[in-house]
Amino acid sequence: MTTIYLAEDQEMLNTALATLLGLEDDLNVIGTATDGQTALSEIIQKKPQIAILDIEMPKLSGLDVAEQINLLNIPTKVIILTTFARAIYFEQAVKANVNGYLLKDNPTDQLVKTIHEVLDGQTIFSPELVTTIISAEKNPLTKRELEVLKEIKTGKNSKEIAKSVFLSDGTVRNYISSILSKTGTSSRIEALNIAEKNKWI
Amino acid sequence: MTTIYLAEDQEMLNTALATLLGLEDDLNVIGTATDGQTALSEIIQKKPQIAILDIEMPKLSGLDVAEQINLLNIPTKVIILTTFARAIYFEQAVKANVNGYLLKDNPTDQLVKTIHEVLDGQTIFSPELVTTIISAEKNPLTKRELEVLKEIKTGKNSKEIAKSVFLSDGTVRNYISSILSKTGTSSRIEALNIAEKNKWI
DNA sequence: TCAATAATGTGACAAATGTCATAGAAACAT
DNA sequence: ATGTTTCTATGACATTTGTCACATTATTGA
């Protein structure tokens, strides 16, 4: 009997999956949570064989939980289950040594199948995910530029951004100029739109 | 035996709910779709007693489908099932005479319960939804201002917006000035953030 | 019908934004 | 060891953005 822990913040999906997985005769859902913090502490305590983690959850993201599980050397195998095929998420997941990464864009059968494959020792990544990652525009922005772009998103003006990131106003504006030229845009909002479309932020 | 049609574009939830509802011994899921267009034509053809509709779906939104069902006088009762407690969605749903509006932030039991209540002739709205709607800032923007704000979102500058909405550059800037003052902000991006937070756009 | 609001416009001004040239230091890759 | 990229900065400039005062015409709710 395989023990499973499920962390998913959308109640409807959480309860639906918990019930469904429980119906499989070799799977046993030993706990569920709707936030990352609860999930982590219960996983540490209960040591399930498999943890299914959503990414976007309150308090602690599924990726943070995965990272902790990895660092603490807990034997639980992790499957990330998410809506988003973001490059950043994917990279973080790989770093955290997750055993599976499945998109919610798949039927439940696929989840069950993935659980079995992961139990079998395989590492499984959704093919659509891999395709998306490959076809996404590679982020041409430097660390600093990305940092500035994130500040832009909050609606700050150049001076405020400068204060936040400890740079001069002029430097910030130079970075923005560079961001615009790299994204082929001519205003902050356009640049944000491009970055969001390509999942850079 | 109650016939149910389910339209939900996220495969994982779609399949999970279809299976779960099928397990109830008085419910029979006679079809599912992952886009609004398919859902509408199948609902017209199969005339289920209940249609469960997600809002954000490709091709046709769940609200569009609900509206059509209402206009065509199809006897199917509609339950909207969505993540979002947006005022605009809610208003549209009321206009389309839907019989229920449930947030995905509820467990599956709640969905089953709602189905039974709706069958029973009741009209059910998620209490959290009602609370959210009441507590949301009322949109202080005029039609024109909102129109301009949507243009802002695309990243256009004042002149481009002026062209799109057939106004003078100065007028557009006046509208923007008014938007900023009404939202208590001092830049386009801040205004967008506020509008998005309050689900005005 | 009357007052308030909305829609539209102009002109003028201050501030913010974006561009460009230029340059030194640090980090990194080959 | 050397060349490239990144990080940081300044000054000058043109353009855009946002504010304000003011004015005319619909529209509309009371």
Coordinates of C-alpha atoms (C1' of nucleotides) in Angstrom, one line a residue:
Chain A
M1 CA 0.0 0.0 0.0
T2 CA 1.5 3.3 -1.1
T3 CA 1.1 6.3 1.2
I4 CA 0.3 9.6 -0.4
Y5 CA 0.2 13.2 0.9
L6 CA -1.7 15.8 -1.2
A7 CA -1.1 19.6 -1.0
E8 CA -3.4 21.6 -3.2
D9 CA -5.0 24.9 -2.3
Q10 CA -8.0 24.7 -4.4
E11 CA -10.5 22.9 -2.2
M12 CA -12.5 21.5 -5.1
L13 CA -9.5 19.8 -6.7
N14 CA -8.0 18.9 -3.4
T15 CA -11.0 16.9 -2.2
A16 CA -11.8 15.5 -5.6
L17 CA -8.3 14.1 -6.0
A18 CA -8.1 12.9 -2.5
T19 CA -11.3 10.9 -3.0
L20 CA -10.2 9.6 -6.4
L21 CA -6.7 8.5 -5.4
G22 CA -8.2 6.9 -2.3
L23 CA -10.4 4.7 -4.6
E24 CA -7.3 3.1 -6.2
D25 CA -6.7 0.0 -4.3
D26 CA -2.9 0.3 -4.0
L27 CA -3.0 4.0 -2.9
N28 CA -3.7 5.4 0.5
V29 CA -4.1 9.2 1.0
I30 CA -2.8 9.7 4.5
G31 CA -3.2 13.5 4.6
T32 CA -4.1 16.6 2.7
A33 CA -3.3 20.3 3.1
T34 CA -4.3 23.6 1.4
D35 CA -1.1 25.5 2.3
G36 CA 2.6 24.7 2.0
Q37 CA 3.5 25.2 5.7
T38 CA 1.0 22.6 6.9
A39 CA 2.0 20.3 4.1
L40 CA 5.7 20.5 4.9
S41 CA 5.4 19.8 8.6
E42 CA 2.9 16.9 8.1
I43 CA 5.2 15.4 5.4
I44 CA 8.1 15.6 7.8
Q45 CA 6.1 13.9 10.5
K46 CA 4.3 11.3 8.4
K47 CA 6.9 10.5 5.8
P48 CA 4.6 9.5 3.0
Q49 CA 6.1 7.6 0.1
I50 CA 4.7 10.2 -2.4
A51 CA 3.9 13.9 -2.0
I52 CA 1.8 15.6 -4.6
L53 CA 2.4 19.3 -4.4
D54 CA 0.7 22.2 -6.1
I55 CA 3.0 25.2 -6.7
E56 CA 1.0 28.2 -5.9
M57 CA -0.2 27.8 -2.4
P58 CA -0.4 30.2 0.6
K59 CA 2.6 30.6 3.0
L60 CA 5.0 28.2 1.3
S61 CA 5.0 27.3 -2.4
G62 CA 5.1 23.7 -3.5
L63 CA 8.6 24.3 -4.8
D64 CA 9.7 25.5 -1.4
V65 CA 8.3 22.4 0.2
A66 CA 10.1 20.2 -2.4
E67 CA 13.3 22.0 -1.7
Q68 CA 13.0 21.4 2.0
I69 CA 12.2 17.8 1.5
N70 CA 15.3 17.5 -0.6
L71 CA 17.5 19.3 1.8
L72 CA 16.3 17.4 4.8
N73 CA 16.9 14.1 3.0
I74 CA 13.3 12.9 3.6
P75 CA 12.7 9.8 1.5
T76 CA 9.4 11.1 0.2
K77 CA 9.2 11.3 -3.6
V78 CA 7.8 14.5 -4.9
I79 CA 5.4 15.1 -7.8
I80 CA 4.7 18.7 -8.7
L81 CA 1.2 19.2 -10.0
T82 CA 0.5 22.6 -11.4
T83 CA -1.3 24.7 -14.0
F84 CA 1.8 26.5 -15.1
A85 CA 4.5 25.6 -17.5
R86 CA 6.9 28.3 -16.4
A87 CA 10.6 28.1 -17.2
I88 CA 11.5 29.4 -13.7
Y89 CA 9.3 26.8 -12.0
F90 CA 10.7 24.1 -14.1
E91 CA 14.3 25.0 -13.2
Q92 CA 13.5 25.3 -9.6
A93 CA 11.8 21.9 -9.7
V94 CA 14.9 20.3 -11.3
K95 CA 17.1 21.9 -8.7
A96 CA 14.9 20.5 -5.9
N97 CA 15.3 17.0 -7.4
V98 CA 11.6 16.4 -7.8
N99 CA 10.6 13.0 -9.2
G100 CA 7.7 14.2 -11.3
Y101 CA 6.2 17.4 -12.8
L102 CA 2.7 17.1 -14.2
L103 CA 0.4 19.7 -15.6
K104 CA -3.2 20.0 -14.4
D105 CA -4.0 20.0 -18.1
N106 CA -3.9 16.2 -17.9
P107 CA -6.6 13.8 -16.9
T108 CA -6.5 12.1 -13.5
D109 CA -5.5 8.7 -15.1
Q110 CA -2.2 10.4 -16.0
L111 CA -1.7 11.4 -12.4
V112 CA -2.3 7.8 -11.3
K113 CA 0.1 6.6 -14.0
T114 CA 2.7 9.1 -13.0
I115 CA 2.5 8.0 -9.3
H116 CA 3.1 4.4 -10.4
E117 CA 6.0 5.4 -12.6
V118 CA 7.6 7.5 -9.9
L119 CA 7.2 4.7 -7.4
D120 CA 9.0 2.5 -10.0
G121 CA 12.0 4.8 -9.7
Q122 CA 11.4 6.9 -12.9
T123 CA 11.5 10.6 -13.1
I124 CA 8.6 12.0 -15.1
F125 CA 8.1 15.4 -16.8
S126 CA 5.0 16.3 -18.7
P127 CA 5.8 16.3 -22.4
E128 CA 3.7 19.4 -22.9
L129 CA 5.8 21.1 -20.2
V130 CA 9.1 20.2 -22.0
T131 CA 7.7 21.5 -25.3
T132 CA 6.6 24.7 -23.7
I133 CA 9.9 25.3 -22.1
I134 CA 11.7 24.8 -25.3
S135 CA 9.5 26.9 -27.4
A136 CA 9.4 29.8 -25.0
E137 CA 11.5 32.8 -25.8
K138 CA 14.7 32.6 -23.8
N139 CA 14.9 35.4 -21.3
P140 CA 17.5 37.9 -22.6
L141 CA 17.5 40.0 -19.5
T142 CA 20.3 40.1 -16.9
K143 CA 19.7 39.6 -13.2
R144 CA 19.7 43.3 -12.5
E145 CA 17.3 44.0 -15.4
L146 CA 14.9 41.4 -14.2
E147 CA 15.1 42.8 -10.7
V148 CA 14.2 46.2 -12.1
L149 CA 11.4 44.8 -14.2
K150 CA 9.9 43.2 -11.1
E151 CA 10.0 46.6 -9.4
I152 CA 8.3 48.2 -12.5
K153 CA 5.5 45.7 -12.1
T154 CA 4.6 47.1 -8.7
G155 CA 4.0 50.5 -10.3
K156 CA 7.0 52.3 -8.8
N157 CA 8.6 55.2 -10.7
S158 CA 12.3 55.4 -11.4
K159 CA 13.3 57.1 -8.2
E160 CA 11.4 54.7 -6.1
I161 CA 12.9 51.8 -7.9
A162 CA 16.3 53.3 -7.5
K163 CA 15.8 53.5 -3.7
S164 CA 14.5 49.9 -3.5
V165 CA 17.4 48.4 -5.4
F166 CA 20.1 50.8 -4.1
L167 CA 21.1 52.3 -7.4
S168 CA 21.0 55.8 -8.9
D169 CA 18.0 57.0 -10.7
G170 CA 20.0 57.3 -13.9
T171 CA 21.2 53.7 -13.7
V172 CA 17.7 52.5 -13.2
R173 CA 16.6 54.4 -16.2
N174 CA 19.5 52.9 -18.2
Y175 CA 18.4 49.5 -17.2
I176 CA 14.9 50.2 -18.3
S177 CA 16.1 51.5 -21.6
S178 CA 18.0 48.3 -22.0
I179 CA 15.0 46.2 -21.1
L180 CA 12.9 48.1 -23.6
S181 CA 15.4 47.6 -26.4
K182 CA 15.9 43.9 -25.6
T183 CA 12.2 43.3 -25.5
G184 CA 11.6 45.4 -28.6
T185 CA 9.2 47.6 -26.8
S186 CA 8.9 51.3 -26.0
S187 CA 7.2 51.5 -22.7
R188 CA 7.2 49.9 -19.3
I189 CA 3.8 48.4 -19.7
E190 CA 4.6 46.8 -23.1
A191 CA 7.8 45.3 -21.6
L192 CA 5.8 43.9 -18.7
N193 CA 3.3 42.3 -21.1
I194 CA 6.1 40.7 -23.1
A195 CA 7.8 39.4 -19.9
E196 CA 4.5 38.0 -18.6
K197 CA 3.7 36.3 -21.9
N198 CA 7.0 34.6 -21.9
K199 CA 6.8 33.7 -18.2
W200 CA 10.0 35.6 -17.3
I201 CA 8.4 37.0 -14.2
Chain B
M1 CA -31.6 9.7 -12.2
T2 CA -30.4 13.2 -12.8
T3 CA -28.5 13.9 -16.0
I4 CA -25.5 16.2 -15.8
Y5 CA -23.3 17.9 -18.3
L6 CA -19.9 19.2 -17.2
A7 CA -17.8 21.9 -18.9
E8 CA -14.4 22.6 -17.4
D9 CA -11.2 23.3 -19.3
Q10 CA -8.8 22.0 -16.8
E11 CA -8.5 18.3 -17.6
M12 CA -7.5 17.3 -14.2
L13 CA -10.5 18.8 -12.5
N14 CA -12.8 17.9 -15.4
T15 CA -12.0 14.2 -15.2
A16 CA -11.9 14.1 -11.4
L17 CA -15.3 15.7 -11.1
A18 CA -16.8 13.6 -13.8
T19 CA -15.7 10.5 -12.1
L20 CA -16.8 11.7 -8.6
L21 CA -20.2 12.8 -9.6
G22 CA -20.7 9.6 -11.5
L23 CA -20.2 7.7 -8.3
E24 CA -23.2 9.4 -6.7
D25 CA -26.0 7.0 -7.2
D26 CA -28.6 9.5 -8.3
L27 CA -26.4 11.4 -10.7
N28 CA -25.4 10.5 -14.2
V29 CA -22.7 12.5 -16.1
I30 CA -23.9 12.3 -19.7
G31 CA -21.1 14.4 -21.2
T32 CA -18.1 16.6 -20.6
A33 CA -16.3 19.3 -22.6
T34 CA -13.2 21.4 -22.2
D35 CA -14.4 24.4 -24.3
G36 CA -17.6 26.4 -24.3
Q37 CA -18.6 25.8 -27.9
T38 CA -18.7 22.1 -27.6
A39 CA -20.5 22.4 -24.3
L40 CA -23.2 24.6 -25.8
S41 CA -24.0 22.4 -28.8
E42 CA -24.0 19.2 -26.7
I43 CA -26.2 20.8 -24.1
I44 CA -28.6 21.9 -26.8
Q45 CA -28.6 18.4 -28.2
K46 CA -28.7 16.3 -25.0
K47 CA -30.7 18.6 -22.8
P48 CA -29.2 17.5 -19.4
Q49 CA -31.1 18.5 -16.3
I50 CA -28.0 20.2 -14.9
A51 CA -25.1 21.9 -16.6
I52 CA -22.0 22.7 -14.6
L53 CA -20.0 25.4 -16.3
D54 CA -16.6 26.8 -15.7
I55 CA -16.3 30.5 -16.7
E56 CA -12.9 30.8 -18.2
M57 CA -12.9 28.3 -21.1
P58 CA -11.6 28.6 -24.7
K59 CA -13.9 29.7 -27.5
L60 CA -17.0 30.5 -25.4
S61 CA -17.0 31.4 -21.7
G62 CA -19.3 29.6 -19.3
L63 CA -21.3 32.8 -18.9
D64 CA -21.8 33.0 -22.6
V65 CA -23.0 29.4 -22.6
A66 CA -25.4 30.2 -19.7
E67 CA -26.7 33.2 -21.6
Q68 CA -27.5 31.2 -24.6
I69 CA -29.2 28.4 -22.6
N70 CA -31.3 31.1 -21.1
L71 CA -32.2 32.8 -24.4
L72 CA -33.0 29.6 -26.1
N73 CA -35.2 28.6 -23.3
I74 CA -33.5 25.3 -22.7
P75 CA -34.8 23.7 -19.5
T76 CA -31.3 22.8 -18.3
K77 CA -30.4 24.3 -15.0
V78 CA -27.1 26.0 -14.8
I79 CA -24.5 26.0 -12.1
I80 CA -21.4 28.2 -12.6
L81 CA -18.3 26.7 -11.1
T82 CA -15.3 29.1 -11.0
T83 CA -12.2 30.2 -9.2
F84 CA -13.1 33.9 -9.5
A85 CA -15.4 36.0 -7.3
R86 CA -15.5 38.9 -9.8
A87 CA -18.3 41.4 -9.6
I88 CA -18.6 41.5 -13.4
Y89 CA -19.0 37.7 -13.6
F90 CA -21.5 37.7 -10.8
E91 CA -23.7 40.4 -12.5
Q92 CA -23.5 38.6 -15.8
A93 CA -24.5 35.3 -14.1
V94 CA -27.5 36.9 -12.5
K95 CA -28.5 38.4 -15.8
A96 CA -28.3 35.0 -17.4
N97 CA -30.6 33.6 -14.8
V98 CA -28.2 30.9 -13.6
N99 CA -29.4 28.6 -10.8
G100 CA -26.2 28.4 -8.9
Y101 CA -22.8 30.0 -8.6
L102 CA -20.2 28.1 -6.7
L103 CA -16.5 28.8 -6.1
K104 CA -13.9 26.1 -6.6
D105 CA -12.7 27.1 -3.2
N106 CA -15.3 24.7 -1.9
P107 CA -15.0 20.9 -1.4
T108 CA -16.7 18.5 -3.7
D109 CA -19.4 17.7 -1.2
Q110 CA -20.6 21.3 -1.5
L111 CA -21.0 20.8 -5.3
V112 CA -23.0 17.7 -4.8
K113 CA -25.1 19.5 -2.2
T114 CA -25.6 22.5 -4.5
I115 CA -26.7 20.2 -7.4
H116 CA -29.4 18.7 -5.1
E117 CA -30.6 22.1 -4.0
V118 CA -30.7 23.4 -7.5
L119 CA -32.7 20.3 -8.6
D120 CA -35.0 21.2 -5.7
G121 CA -35.7 24.5 -7.3
Q122 CA -33.5 26.7 -5.2
T123 CA -31.1 29.3 -6.4
I124 CA -27.7 29.0 -4.7
F125 CA -24.9 31.5 -4.5
S126 CA -21.7 30.8 -2.6
P127 CA -21.7 32.9 0.6
E128 CA -18.0 33.7 0.1
L129 CA -18.9 35.1 -3.3
V130 CA -21.5 37.4 -1.9
T131 CA -19.2 38.6 0.8
T132 CA -16.4 39.3 -1.7
I133 CA -18.8 41.2 -4.0
I134 CA -20.0 43.3 -1.1
S135 CA -16.5 44.0 0.2
A136 CA -15.0 44.8 -3.2
E137 CA -14.4 48.4 -4.0
K138 CA -17.1 49.6 -6.2
N139 CA -15.7 50.6 -9.6
P140 CA -15.7 54.5 -9.7
L141 CA -14.7 54.7 -13.3
T142 CA -16.9 55.8 -16.1
K143 CA -17.4 53.8 -19.3
R144 CA -15.0 55.9 -21.2
E145 CA -12.4 55.8 -18.4
L146 CA -12.6 52.0 -18.3
E147 CA -12.2 51.8 -22.0
V148 CA -9.1 53.9 -21.8
L149 CA -7.8 51.8 -18.9
K150 CA -8.1 48.7 -21.0
E151 CA -6.1 50.4 -23.8
I152 CA -3.5 51.3 -21.2
K153 CA -3.2 47.7 -20.4
T154 CA -2.1 46.8 -23.9
G155 CA 0.9 49.1 -23.4
K156 CA -0.2 51.8 -25.9
N157 CA 0.9 55.4 -25.3
S158 CA -1.6 58.3 -25.2
K159 CA -1.5 59.0 -28.9
E160 CA -2.1 55.4 -29.8
I161 CA -4.9 55.2 -27.4
A162 CA -6.4 58.4 -28.8
K163 CA -6.4 56.8 -32.3
S164 CA -8.0 53.5 -31.0
V165 CA -10.9 55.2 -29.2
F166 CA -11.2 58.2 -31.6
L167 CA -10.5 60.9 -29.2
S168 CA -7.9 63.7 -29.0
D169 CA -4.6 63.0 -27.3
G170 CA -5.4 65.7 -24.7
T171 CA -8.8 64.1 -23.9
V172 CA -7.2 60.7 -23.4
R173 CA -4.7 62.3 -21.0
N174 CA -7.4 64.0 -19.1
Y175 CA -9.2 60.6 -18.7
I176 CA -6.0 59.1 -17.5
S177 CA -5.5 61.9 -15.1
S178 CA -9.0 61.3 -13.8
I179 CA -8.4 57.5 -13.5
L180 CA -5.3 58.2 -11.5
S181 CA -7.1 60.6 -9.2
K182 CA -10.0 58.2 -8.7
T183 CA -7.8 55.3 -8.0
G184 CA -5.5 57.3 -5.8
T185 CA -2.5 56.5 -7.9
S186 CA 0.1 58.4 -9.8
S187 CA 1.0 56.2 -12.7
R188 CA -0.6 54.0 -15.3
I189 CA 0.9 50.8 -13.9
E190 CA -0.3 51.5 -10.4
A191 CA -3.8 52.2 -11.7
L192 CA -3.7 48.9 -13.6
N193 CA -2.7 47.1 -10.5
I194 CA -5.5 48.6 -8.5
A195 CA -8.0 47.9 -11.2
E196 CA -6.9 44.3 -11.5
K197 CA -6.9 43.8 -7.7
N198 CA -10.5 45.0 -7.6
K199 CA -11.4 43.0 -10.7
W200 CA -12.6 46.0 -12.6
I201 CA -10.9 44.8 -15.8
Chain C
dT1 C1' -37.0 71.1 -15.4
dC2 C1' -32.7 71.5 -13.0
dA3 C1' -28.6 70.2 -11.1
dA4 C1' -25.2 66.9 -11.5
dT5 C1' -22.4 63.9 -14.1
dA6 C1' -20.2 62.5 -18.4
dA7 C1' -18.0 63.3 -22.6
dT8 C1' -15.1 66.0 -25.2
dG9 C1' -11.7 69.6 -26.2
dT10 C1' -7.5 73.2 -25.8
dG11 C1' -3.4 75.2 -24.0
dA12 C1' 0.3 75.5 -20.8
dC13 C1' 3.4 73.7 -17.5
dA14 C1' 6.2 70.6 -14.4
dA15 C1' 7.8 66.1 -13.8
dA16 C1' 8.9 61.6 -15.4
dT17 C1' 10.4 58.7 -19.0
dG18 C1' 13.4 57.0 -22.4
dT19 C1' 17.7 57.7 -25.4
dC20 C1' 22.5 58.3 -26.2
dA21 C1' 27.3 58.9 -25.5
dT22 C1' 30.7 57.9 -22.5
dA23 C1' 33.4 55.5 -19.0
dG24 C1' 35.4 52.8 -15.1
dA25 C1' 35.3 48.6 -12.3
dA26 C1' 34.1 43.8 -11.7
dA27 C1' 33.0 39.3 -13.2
dC28 C1' 33.3 35.7 -16.4
dA29 C1' 34.4 32.8 -20.2
dT30 C1' 37.9 31.0 -23.4
Chain D
dA1 C1' 45.7 36.7 -20.3
dT2 C1' 42.4 38.8 -22.9
dG3 C1' 38.1 40.0 -24.6
dT4 C1' 33.1 40.2 -23.5
dT5 C1' 29.4 41.0 -20.7
dT6 C1' 27.5 43.0 -16.6
dC7 C1' 27.1 46.6 -13.3
dT8 C1' 27.3 51.1 -12.2
dA9 C1' 27.2 56.1 -13.0
dT10 C1' 26.7 61.0 -15.2
dG11 C1' 25.0 64.6 -18.2
dA12 C1' 22.2 66.2 -21.9
dC13 C1' 18.4 65.9 -24.6
dA14 C1' 13.6 65.0 -26.8
dT15 C1' 9.4 63.0 -25.8
dT16 C1' 5.7 61.5 -23.0
dT17 C1' 3.1 61.8 -19.0
dG18 C1' 0.3 63.8 -15.7
dT19 C1' -1.9 68.2 -13.8
dC20 C1' -4.7 72.2 -14.0
dA21 C1' -7.8 75.7 -15.5
dC22 C1' -11.3 76.4 -18.4
dA23 C1' -15.2 75.6 -21.8
dT24 C1' -19.0 73.3 -24.5
dT25 C1' -22.4 69.9 -25.2
dA26 C1' -25.1 65.6 -24.0
dT27 C1' -27.2 62.7 -20.8
dT28 C1' -29.6 61.6 -16.8
dG29 C1' -31.5 61.1 -12.1
dA30 C1' -34.5 63.4 -8.9

